[in-house]
PDB file of C-alpha atoms in Angstrom:
ATOM      1  CA  ARG G 268     194.495  23.229 188.073  1.00  0.00           C
ATOM      2  CA  LEU G 269     198.247  22.742 187.815  1.00  0.00           C
ATOM      3  CA  ARG G 270     199.977  21.659 184.677  1.00  0.00           C
ATOM      4  CA  LEU G 271     203.586  20.796 184.013  1.00  0.00           C
ATOM      5  CA  LEU G 272     205.514  23.520 182.201  1.00  0.00           C
ATOM      6  CA  LEU G 273     208.666  22.619 180.282  1.00  0.00           C
ATOM      7  CA  ARG G 274     210.857  25.558 179.303  1.00  0.00           C
ATOM      8  CA  ASP G 275     214.194  23.841 179.053  1.00  0.00           C
ATOM      9  CA  PRO G 276     215.124  20.146 179.196  1.00  0.00           C
ATOM     10  CA  LEU G 277     216.905  20.817 182.507  1.00  0.00           C
ATOM     11  CA  PHE G 278     214.190  23.015 184.024  1.00  0.00           C
ATOM     12  CA  VAL G 279     210.770  21.796 185.046  1.00  0.00           C
ATOM     13  CA  ARG G 280     208.200  23.492 187.230  1.00  0.00           C
ATOM     14  CA  ALA G 281     204.571  23.028 188.021  1.00  0.00           C
ATOM     15  CA  GLY G 282     202.379  26.053 187.611  1.00  0.00           C
ATOM     16  CA  GLY G 283     199.346  27.589 186.060  1.00  0.00           C
ATOM     17  CA  GLY G 284     201.225  29.311 183.234  1.00  0.00           C
ATOM     18  CA  VAL G 285     201.013  32.912 182.134  1.00  0.00           C
ATOM     19  CA  ASN G 286     197.868  34.442 183.533  1.00  0.00           C
ATOM     20  CA  HIS G 287     198.520  38.170 183.303  1.00  0.00           C
ATOM     21  CA  ARG G 288     200.266  40.846 181.266  1.00  0.00           C
ATOM     22  CA  LEU G 289     201.291  44.279 182.470  1.00  0.00           C
ATOM     23  CA  ASP G 290     202.804  47.329 180.813  1.00  0.00           C
ATOM     24  CA  LEU G 291     205.519  48.582 183.159  1.00  0.00           C
ATOM     25  CA  VAL G 292     208.270  51.203 182.987  1.00  0.00           C
ATOM     26  CA  VAL G 293     211.992  50.380 183.001  1.00  0.00           C
ATOM     27  CA  LEU G 294     213.616  52.183 185.953  1.00  0.00           C
ATOM     28  CA  ALA G 295     217.085  50.608 185.782  1.00  0.00           C
ATOM     29  CA  ALA G 296     219.008  47.597 184.516  1.00  0.00           C
ATOM     30  CA  GLU G 297     221.862  45.514 185.861  1.00  0.00           C
ATOM     31  CA  TRP G 298     224.955  44.505 183.932  1.00  0.00           C
ATOM     32  CA  GLY G 299     224.770  40.802 183.138  1.00  0.00           C
ATOM     33  CA  HIS G 300     227.090  38.006 184.210  1.00  0.00           C
ATOM     34  CA  GLY G 301     228.308  34.901 182.425  1.00  0.00           C
ATOM     35  CA  ARG G 302     226.740  34.587 178.986  1.00  0.00           C
ATOM     36  CA  ARG G 303     225.117  38.008 179.401  1.00  0.00           C
ATOM     37  CA  GLN G 304     228.297  39.842 180.386  1.00  0.00           C
ATOM     38  CA  GLY G 305     228.539  43.174 178.581  1.00  0.00           C
ATOM     39  CA  TRP G 306     224.760  43.514 178.224  1.00  0.00           C
ATOM     40  CA  LEU G 307     222.305  45.392 180.408  1.00  0.00           C
ATOM     41  CA  SER G 308     220.121  42.478 181.348  1.00  0.00           C
ATOM     42  CA  ASN G 309     218.139  42.370 184.601  1.00  0.00           C
ATOM     43  CA  LEU G 310     215.425  45.046 184.314  1.00  0.00           C
ATOM     44  CA  HIS G 311     214.055  46.942 187.311  1.00  0.00           C
ATOM     45  CA  LEU G 312     210.354  47.465 186.614  1.00  0.00           C
ATOM     46  CA  GLY G 313     208.017  50.132 187.917  1.00  0.00           C
ATOM     47  CA  ALA G 314     204.297  50.804 188.002  1.00  0.00           C
ATOM     48  CA  ARG G 315     202.716  54.244 187.771  1.00  0.00           C
ATOM     49  CA  ARG G 316     201.882  55.976 191.060  1.00  0.00           C
ATOM     50  CA  PRO G 317     198.834  58.265 191.409  1.00  0.00           C
ATOM     51  CA  ASP G 318     201.170  61.304 191.574  1.00  0.00           C
ATOM     52  CA  GLY G 319     202.649  60.429 188.158  1.00  0.00           C
ATOM     53  CA  GLY G 320     205.891  58.980 189.500  1.00  0.00           C
ATOM     54  CA  PHE G 321     206.859  55.306 189.451  1.00  0.00           C
ATOM     55  CA  VAL G 322     207.358  52.679 192.132  1.00  0.00           C
ATOM     56  CA  MET G 323     209.422  49.511 191.744  1.00  0.00           C
ATOM     57  CA  VAL G 324     207.467  46.250 191.687  1.00  0.00           C
ATOM     58  CA  GLY G 325     210.027  43.713 190.516  1.00  0.00           C
ATOM     59  CA  LYS G 326     212.863  42.640 188.259  1.00  0.00           C
ATOM     60  CA  THR G 327     213.217  40.298 185.315  1.00  0.00           C
ATOM     61  CA  PHE G 328     215.818  39.097 182.855  1.00  0.00           C
ATOM     62  CA  LYS G 329     213.637  36.379 181.317  1.00  0.00           C
ATOM     63  CA  GLY G 330     212.379  36.452 177.742  1.00  0.00           C
ATOM     64  CA  LEU G 331     215.254  38.514 176.347  1.00  0.00           C
ATOM     65  CA  THR G 332     216.790  37.333 173.071  1.00  0.00           C
ATOM     66  CA  ASP G 333     220.344  38.258 172.085  1.00  0.00           C
ATOM     67  CA  ALA G 334     218.957  40.766 169.579  1.00  0.00           C
ATOM     68  CA  LEU G 335     216.744  42.365 172.222  1.00  0.00           C
ATOM     69  CA  LEU G 336     219.623  42.433 174.722  1.00  0.00           C
ATOM     70  CA  THR G 337     221.792  44.243 172.162  1.00  0.00           C
ATOM     71  CA  TRP G 338     219.079  46.814 171.392  1.00  0.00           C
ATOM     72  CA  GLN G 339     218.216  47.216 175.074  1.00  0.00           C
ATOM     73  CA  THR G 340     221.844  47.782 176.100  1.00  0.00           C
ATOM     74  CA  GLU G 341     222.367  50.433 173.407  1.00  0.00           C
ATOM     75  CA  ARG G 342     219.072  52.188 174.179  1.00  0.00           C
ATOM     76  CA  LEU G 343     219.426  52.152 177.979  1.00  0.00           C
ATOM     77  CA  SER G 344     223.072  53.283 177.771  1.00  0.00           C
ATOM     78  CA  LYS G 345     222.071  56.266 175.616  1.00  0.00           C
ATOM     79  CA  LEU G 346     219.203  57.163 177.962  1.00  0.00           C
ATOM     80  CA  ALA G 347     221.464  57.009 181.020  1.00  0.00           C
ATOM     81  CA  THR G 348     224.338  59.032 179.554  1.00  0.00           C
ATOM     82  CA  SER G 349     222.045  61.689 178.058  1.00  0.00           C
ATOM     83  CA  ALA G 350     220.506  62.128 181.518  1.00  0.00           C
ATOM     84  CA  GLY G 351     223.963  62.400 183.096  1.00  0.00           C
ATOM     85  CA  LEU G 352     223.647  59.054 184.898  1.00  0.00           C
ATOM     86  CA  PRO G 353     226.719  56.804 185.254  1.00  0.00           C
ATOM     87  CA  LEU G 354     227.165  53.498 183.398  1.00  0.00           C
ATOM     88  CA  ASP G 355     229.986  52.128 185.563  1.00  0.00           C
ATOM     89  CA  GLY G 356     228.001  50.706 188.489  1.00  0.00           C
ATOM     90  CA  HIS G 357     226.395  47.267 188.708  1.00  0.00           C
ATOM     91  CA  VAL G 358     222.967  48.934 188.408  1.00  0.00           C
ATOM     92  CA  VAL G 359     222.407  51.548 185.704  1.00  0.00           C
ATOM     93  CA  GLU G 360     219.499  53.871 186.421  1.00  0.00           C
ATOM     94  CA  VAL G 361     217.596  55.322 183.470  1.00  0.00           C
ATOM     95  CA  PRO G 362     214.911  57.969 183.135  1.00  0.00           C
ATOM     96  CA  PRO G 363     211.482  56.274 183.194  1.00  0.00           C
ATOM     97  CA  THR G 364     210.736  56.640 179.475  1.00  0.00           C
ATOM     98  CA  LEU G 365     210.516  53.052 178.150  1.00  0.00           C
ATOM     99  CA  VAL G 366     207.438  50.862 178.568  1.00  0.00           C
ATOM    100  CA  VAL G 367     207.820  47.085 178.460  1.00  0.00           C
ATOM    101  CA  GLU G 368     205.084  44.466 178.283  1.00  0.00           C
ATOM    102  CA  VAL G 369     205.654  41.762 180.874  1.00  0.00           C
ATOM    103  CA  ALA G 370     203.922  38.380 181.129  1.00  0.00           C
ATOM    104  CA  LEU G 371     203.653  36.967 184.644  1.00  0.00           C
ATOM    105  CA  ASP G 372     202.013  34.224 186.636  1.00  0.00           C
ATOM    106  CA  GLY G 373     200.834  36.529 189.397  1.00  0.00           C
ATOM    107  CA  VAL G 374     201.695  39.042 192.078  1.00  0.00           C
ATOM    108  CA  GLN G 375     202.446  38.493 195.744  1.00  0.00           C
ATOM    109  CA  ARG G 376     202.950  40.752 198.733  1.00  0.00           C
ATOM    110  CA  SER G 377     206.567  41.712 199.314  1.00  0.00           C
ATOM    111  CA  THR G 378     208.576  44.060 201.491  1.00  0.00           C
ATOM    112  CA  ARG G 379     211.522  43.849 199.074  1.00  0.00           C
ATOM    113  CA  TYR G 380     210.111  46.478 196.686  1.00  0.00           C
ATOM    114  CA  ASP G 381     208.645  49.878 197.510  1.00  0.00           C
ATOM    115  CA  GLY G 382     205.397  48.984 195.729  1.00  0.00           C
ATOM    116  CA  GLY G 383     204.672  46.364 198.404  1.00  0.00           C
ATOM    117  CA  VAL G 384     204.315  43.616 195.804  1.00  0.00           C
ATOM    118  CA  ALA G 385     206.560  41.383 193.701  1.00  0.00           C
ATOM    119  CA  LEU G 386     205.954  39.916 190.260  1.00  0.00           C
ATOM    120  CA  ARG G 387     205.934  36.101 190.034  1.00  0.00           C
ATOM    121  CA  PHE G 388     207.778  34.485 187.096  1.00  0.00           C
ATOM    122  CA  ALA G 389     207.860  37.717 185.100  1.00  0.00           C
ATOM    123  CA  ARG G 390     209.274  37.713 181.562  1.00  0.00           C
ATOM    124  CA  VAL G 391     209.607  40.349 178.876  1.00  0.00           C
ATOM    125  CA  VAL G 392     207.209  40.028 175.951  1.00  0.00           C
ATOM    126  CA  ARG G 393     208.203  43.183 174.069  1.00  0.00           C
ATOM    127  CA  TYR G 394     208.941  46.861 174.377  1.00  0.00           C
ATOM    128  CA  ARG G 395     205.810  48.969 173.909  1.00  0.00           C
ATOM    129  CA  THR G 396     207.002  51.740 171.586  1.00  0.00           C
ATOM    130  CA  ASP G 397     203.330  52.593 171.057  1.00  0.00           C
ATOM    131  CA  LYS G 398     202.905  53.566 174.728  1.00  0.00           C
ATOM    132  CA  THR G 399     204.208  56.402 176.860  1.00  0.00           C
ATOM    133  CA  PRO G 400     205.081  56.038 180.555  1.00  0.00           C
ATOM    134  CA  ASP G 401     201.845  57.762 181.587  1.00  0.00           C
ATOM    135  CA  GLN G 402     200.025  54.846 179.898  1.00  0.00           C
ATOM    136  CA  ALA G 403     201.840  52.209 181.972  1.00  0.00           C
ATOM    137  CA  ASP G 404     199.794  50.168 184.416  1.00  0.00           C
ATOM    138  CA  SER G 405     199.187  51.719 187.813  1.00  0.00           C
ATOM    139  CA  ILE G 406     200.366  50.333 191.125  1.00  0.00           C
ATOM    140  CA  GLU G 407     196.703  49.728 191.990  1.00  0.00           C
ATOM    141  CA  THR G 408     196.287  47.545 188.890  1.00  0.00           C
ATOM    142  CA  VAL G 409     199.369  45.545 189.898  1.00  0.00           C
ATOM    143  CA  ARG G 410     198.215  45.174 193.509  1.00  0.00           C
ATOM    144  CA  ASN G 411     194.756  44.076 192.382  1.00  0.00           C
ATOM    145  CA  LEU G 412     196.335  41.126 190.528  1.00  0.00           C
ATOM    146  CA  GLY G 413     197.519  39.889 193.908  1.00  0.00           C
ATOM    147  CA  ALA G 414     193.995  40.066 195.279  1.00  0.00           C
ATOM    148  CA  SER G 415     192.532  37.844 192.550  1.00  0.00           C
TER     149      SER G 415
END
């Protein structure tokens, strides 16, 4: 059953709302534009592969407050520089050490990401400092959301 969701007076969409939550690993972030210029904003999210590595399943910049953007930019910048990764490109890669809880409406098949799926209407709930990357959700868990 569809219901009307109002997030902003200028933005309306019909949908079923948040149906799922996943714990995913931050693989990279993009420097923001406009109001978010100077902050690492758009997160590249990965799910755990059976071999212990991570595969990208989507991106999100939704749900981030100014305080969280400030913390996230400082933390991701430190992770990148300590790993010898550059900060000067549009996309800043980071070691897969941070777990983030993401709320989403669902998952759909996609050839855009290596995981073969894409997150629908994903938004950050919080960083999971109580979890390690090996406790992140697996790619199978993510794919199974698309089958339901």
